[in-house]
């Protein structure tokens, strides 16, 4: 019995980019649905309920930020923003509005497909209860039931806030998380602008978990945006 291919809605109005995305995605077995405007993208999303949305911000009829907001009113499907806008403020806004990740044009096929795999994997994991609440990426492992953390097979002691921060990063591995998202999750809404908390705690986590804290393999910085725990692709 043939498996039903995963579907990806591409909301993009540039013909060359459309062509590139269509070829890249279909070669990997994805079913591609296309829209060239925000309004059509929203309509296609409701009609097809795709597994993932690739969304350009610079659409002819409405800003992609608005499309993100309107999608998030009813859908939890992953949204991967693709845009020529490389400003940190645009990335932060898109992510805070509910996008799962952000790729700045131009980007390569490998990076695009890797980010798609991570977003789809995170969505599938979030939709199903874990049989064993253990999350592993590379040499890092966390047991959420026992509240144990391991790096390269050795158990590492974390303070309560270090553990909360690391657990949230591990549960969202591969996904860029903004400063605001991390601060609200770990310290609460009142601390949403206190980015110095994050800097201090990320330094501490890197010293405890990374082989070379100065050149981290897993706990990476997204400059001006937040942090990402790199996932195994």
CSV table of C-alpha atoms in Angstrom, one decimal:
chain,number,residue,atom,x,y,z
A,1,UNK,CA,0.0,0.0,0.0
A,2,UNK,CA,1.5,3.3,-1.1
A,3,UNK,CA,2.0,6.0,1.7
A,4,UNK,CA,0.2,9.3,1.2
A,5,UNK,CA,2.9,11.9,0.5
A,6,UNK,CA,3.2,14.9,2.9
A,7,UNK,CA,1.9,18.1,1.4
A,8,UNK,CA,3.6,21.5,1.5
A,9,UNK,CA,1.8,24.7,0.6
A,10,UNK,CA,4.2,27.2,-1.1
A,11,UNK,CA,3.0,30.8,-0.8
A,12,UNK,CA,5.4,32.7,-3.1
A,13,UNK,CA,4.9,35.1,-6.0
A,14,UNK,CA,8.4,35.0,-7.6
A,15,UNK,CA,8.3,32.6,-10.6
A,16,UNK,CA,12.0,31.6,-10.3
A,17,UNK,CA,11.7,30.9,-6.6
A,18,UNK,CA,8.5,29.0,-7.2
A,19,UNK,CA,10.2,26.8,-9.8
A,20,UNK,CA,13.2,26.2,-7.5
A,21,UNK,CA,10.9,25.2,-4.6
A,22,UNK,CA,8.7,23.0,-6.7
A,23,UNK,CA,11.7,21.1,-8.1
A,24,UNK,CA,13.3,20.7,-4.7
A,25,UNK,CA,10.2,19.5,-2.9
A,26,UNK,CA,8.8,17.2,-5.5
A,27,UNK,CA,12.2,15.5,-5.9
A,28,UNK,CA,11.9,14.6,-2.2
A,29,UNK,CA,8.5,13.1,-2.6
A,30,UNK,CA,6.4,16.0,-1.2
A,31,UNK,CA,3.1,17.0,-2.7
A,32,UNK,CA,3.3,20.7,-3.6
A,33,UNK,CA,0.4,23.1,-3.5
A,34,UNK,CA,1.0,26.6,-4.8
A,35,UNK,CA,-0.3,30.1,-4.2
A,36,UNK,CA,1.0,33.5,-5.3
A,37,UNK,CA,-1.0,35.8,-3.0
A,38,UNK,CA,-1.8,35.8,0.7
A,39,UNK,CA,-5.5,35.5,0.1
A,40,UNK,CA,-5.1,32.5,-2.1
A,41,UNK,CA,-2.6,31.0,0.3
A,42,UNK,CA,-5.1,31.3,3.2
A,43,UNK,CA,-7.8,29.7,1.0
A,44,UNK,CA,-5.5,26.9,-0.1
A,45,UNK,CA,-4.6,26.2,3.5
A,46,UNK,CA,-8.2,25.8,4.5
A,47,UNK,CA,-9.0,23.6,1.5
A,48,UNK,CA,-6.0,21.3,1.7
A,49,UNK,CA,-4.8,21.6,5.3
A,50,UNK,CA,-1.2,21.0,4.3
A,51,UNK,CA,1.4,19.4,6.5
A,52,UNK,CA,3.6,22.5,6.3
A,53,UNK,CA,3.5,26.0,4.9
A,54,UNK,CA,6.4,27.8,3.1
A,55,UNK,CA,5.5,31.4,3.3
A,56,UNK,CA,7.1,34.5,1.6
A,57,UNK,CA,6.6,37.8,3.5
A,58,UNK,CA,6.6,40.1,0.4
A,59,UNK,CA,3.3,39.1,-1.2
A,60,UNK,CA,1.5,41.4,-3.6
A,61,UNK,CA,-1.8,41.7,-1.7
A,62,UNK,CA,-0.9,41.4,2.0
A,63,UNK,CA,2.2,41.1,4.2
A,64,UNK,CA,3.2,37.6,5.1
A,65,UNK,CA,3.1,38.6,8.8
A,66,UNK,CA,-0.7,39.0,8.4
A,67,UNK,CA,-0.9,35.6,6.7
A,68,UNK,CA,1.0,34.1,9.7
A,69,UNK,CA,-1.4,35.7,12.2
A,70,UNK,CA,-4.5,34.5,10.3
A,71,UNK,CA,-3.2,31.0,9.9
A,72,UNK,CA,-2.4,30.8,13.6
A,73,UNK,CA,-6.0,31.6,14.4
A,74,UNK,CA,-7.0,28.1,13.4
A,75,UNK,CA,-4.0,26.0,12.4
A,76,UNK,CA,-1.0,24.6,14.3
A,77,UNK,CA,0.7,23.3,11.1
A,78,UNK,CA,4.4,24.4,10.9
A,79,UNK,CA,5.1,27.6,9.1
A,80,UNK,CA,8.5,28.1,7.6
A,81,UNK,CA,9.0,31.8,6.5
A,82,UNK,CA,11.2,32.3,3.4
A,83,UNK,CA,12.0,35.9,2.7
A,84,UNK,CA,14.6,38.3,1.3
A,85,UNK,CA,14.1,40.4,4.5
A,86,UNK,CA,17.1,39.7,6.6
A,87,UNK,CA,16.6,42.2,9.4
A,88,UNK,CA,16.5,40.8,12.9
A,89,UNK,CA,13.3,42.6,13.7
A,90,UNK,CA,11.5,40.8,10.8
A,91,UNK,CA,12.7,37.5,12.0
A,92,UNK,CA,11.7,38.1,15.6
A,93,UNK,CA,8.3,39.4,14.6
A,94,UNK,CA,7.5,36.4,12.4
A,95,UNK,CA,8.6,34.0,15.0
A,96,UNK,CA,6.7,35.7,17.8
A,97,UNK,CA,3.6,35.7,15.6
A,98,UNK,CA,3.8,31.9,15.3
A,99,UNK,CA,6.2,31.0,12.5
A,100,UNK,CA,8.3,28.0,13.4
A,101,UNK,CA,11.4,28.9,11.5
A,102,UNK,CA,12.9,31.5,9.2
A,103,UNK,CA,15.1,31.2,6.1
A,104,UNK,CA,16.6,34.3,4.5
A,105,UNK,CA,16.9,34.2,0.7
A,106,UNK,CA,19.0,33.0,-1.1
A,107,UNK,CA,19.2,29.7,0.6
A,108,UNK,CA,20.4,26.2,-0.5
A,109,UNK,CA,18.4,23.1,-1.1
A,110,UNK,CA,20.0,21.1,1.7
A,111,UNK,CA,19.3,23.8,4.3
A,112,UNK,CA,15.7,24.1,3.1
A,113,UNK,CA,15.0,20.4,3.2
A,114,UNK,CA,16.7,20.0,6.6
A,115,UNK,CA,14.6,22.7,8.2
A,116,UNK,CA,11.5,21.2,6.7
A,117,UNK,CA,12.3,17.8,8.1
A,118,UNK,CA,12.9,19.3,11.6
A,119,UNK,CA,9.7,21.2,11.5
A,120,UNK,CA,7.7,18.2,10.4
A,121,UNK,CA,9.3,16.0,13.0
A,122,UNK,CA,8.6,18.5,15.7
A,123,UNK,CA,5.0,18.8,14.6
A,124,UNK,CA,4.6,15.0,14.6
A,125,UNK,CA,6.2,14.6,18.0
A,126,UNK,CA,3.9,17.3,19.5
A,127,UNK,CA,0.8,15.6,18.1
A,128,UNK,CA,1.5,12.3,19.7
A,129,UNK,CA,2.2,11.5,23.4
A,130,UNK,CA,5.7,10.2,24.0
A,131,UNK,CA,5.9,6.5,25.0
A,132,UNK,CA,9.1,7.3,26.8
A,133,UNK,CA,9.7,11.0,27.6
A,134,UNK,CA,13.4,10.9,26.6
A,135,UNK,CA,14.7,13.4,24.1
A,136,UNK,CA,18.1,12.8,22.4
A,137,UNK,CA,20.0,14.9,19.9
A,138,UNK,CA,23.6,14.0,19.2
A,139,UNK,CA,25.5,13.5,22.5
A,140,UNK,CA,22.8,15.3,24.5
A,141,UNK,CA,20.0,13.4,26.2
A,142,UNK,CA,17.2,14.5,28.7
A,143,UNK,CA,14.8,12.3,30.6
A,144,UNK,CA,11.8,14.4,31.3
A,145,UNK,CA,10.3,12.0,33.8
A,146,UNK,CA,13.4,11.6,35.9
A,147,UNK,CA,14.6,15.1,35.3
A,148,UNK,CA,18.0,13.8,34.3
A,149,UNK,CA,20.4,15.3,31.8
A,150,UNK,CA,23.3,13.6,30.1
A,151,UNK,CA,26.1,14.8,27.9
A,152,UNK,CA,28.3,12.2,26.1
A,153,UNK,CA,27.0,9.6,28.5
A,154,UNK,CA,27.8,11.4,31.7
A,155,UNK,CA,25.0,12.8,33.9
A,156,UNK,CA,25.1,16.6,34.3
A,157,UNK,CA,23.6,18.5,37.2
A,158,UNK,CA,21.6,21.6,36.2
A,159,UNK,CA,20.0,24.2,38.4
A,160,UNK,CA,16.2,24.4,38.2
A,161,UNK,CA,16.2,27.3,35.7
A,162,UNK,CA,19.0,25.7,33.7
A,163,UNK,CA,17.0,22.6,33.5
A,164,UNK,CA,13.8,24.4,32.4
A,165,UNK,CA,15.7,26.3,29.7
A,166,UNK,CA,17.5,23.2,28.4
A,167,UNK,CA,14.3,21.1,28.5
A,168,UNK,CA,12.4,23.6,26.4
A,169,UNK,CA,15.3,23.9,23.9
A,170,UNK,CA,15.5,20.1,23.6
A,171,UNK,CA,11.7,19.7,23.2
A,172,UNK,CA,12.0,22.2,20.3
A,173,UNK,CA,15.3,21.0,18.9
A,174,UNK,CA,16.1,22.4,15.5
A,175,UNK,CA,13.7,25.3,15.9
A,176,UNK,CA,14.8,28.8,16.5
A,177,UNK,CA,13.3,30.3,19.6
A,178,UNK,CA,13.2,34.0,20.3
A,179,UNK,CA,14.5,35.7,23.4
A,180,UNK,CA,10.9,36.5,24.3
A,181,UNK,CA,9.7,32.9,23.9
A,182,UNK,CA,12.4,31.5,26.1
A,183,UNK,CA,12.1,34.2,28.8
A,184,UNK,CA,8.3,33.8,29.0
A,185,UNK,CA,8.6,30.0,29.1
A,186,UNK,CA,11.4,29.8,31.8
A,187,UNK,CA,10.9,32.9,33.9
A,188,UNK,CA,7.4,34.1,33.1
A,189,UNK,CA,5.8,37.0,31.1
A,190,UNK,CA,7.1,39.6,33.4
A,191,UNK,CA,10.7,38.8,32.3
A,192,UNK,CA,10.0,38.9,28.5
A,193,UNK,CA,12.5,41.7,27.9
A,194,UNK,CA,15.3,40.6,30.3
A,195,UNK,CA,17.6,39.2,27.7
A,196,UNK,CA,20.6,39.3,30.0
A,197,UNK,CA,19.1,36.4,31.9
A,198,UNK,CA,19.4,34.3,28.8
A,199,UNK,CA,23.0,35.3,28.0
A,200,UNK,CA,24.1,34.3,31.5
A,201,UNK,CA,22.2,31.0,31.5
A,202,UNK,CA,23.3,30.0,28.0
A,203,UNK,CA,26.9,30.5,29.0
A,204,UNK,CA,26.4,28.3,32.0
A,205,UNK,CA,24.7,25.6,29.9
A,206,UNK,CA,27.4,25.6,27.3
A,207,UNK,CA,30.1,25.1,30.0
A,208,UNK,CA,28.2,22.2,31.4
A,209,UNK,CA,27.1,20.5,28.1
A,210,UNK,CA,29.4,21.5,25.2
A,211,UNK,CA,32.8,19.9,24.5
A,212,UNK,CA,34.0,23.4,23.5
A,213,UNK,CA,31.9,26.1,25.1
A,214,UNK,CA,33.5,28.8,23.0
A,215,UNK,CA,32.5,27.0,19.8
A,216,UNK,CA,29.2,25.3,20.7
A,217,UNK,CA,28.0,22.4,18.6
A,218,UNK,CA,24.4,22.3,19.8
A,219,UNK,CA,23.5,25.4,21.8
A,220,UNK,CA,23.8,28.0,19.0
A,221,UNK,CA,23.0,31.7,18.9
A,222,UNK,CA,20.7,33.2,16.3
A,223,UNK,CA,22.1,36.8,16.4
A,224,UNK,CA,19.6,39.4,17.5
A,225,UNK,CA,16.8,36.8,17.4
A,226,UNK,CA,17.3,34.0,20.0
A,227,UNK,CA,18.8,30.6,20.3
A,228,UNK,CA,18.5,27.2,18.5
A,229,UNK,CA,19.4,23.8,19.8
A,230,UNK,CA,20.8,22.1,16.6
A,231,UNK,CA,19.0,18.8,15.8
A,232,UNK,CA,20.2,15.7,14.0
A,233,UNK,CA,18.8,16.0,10.5
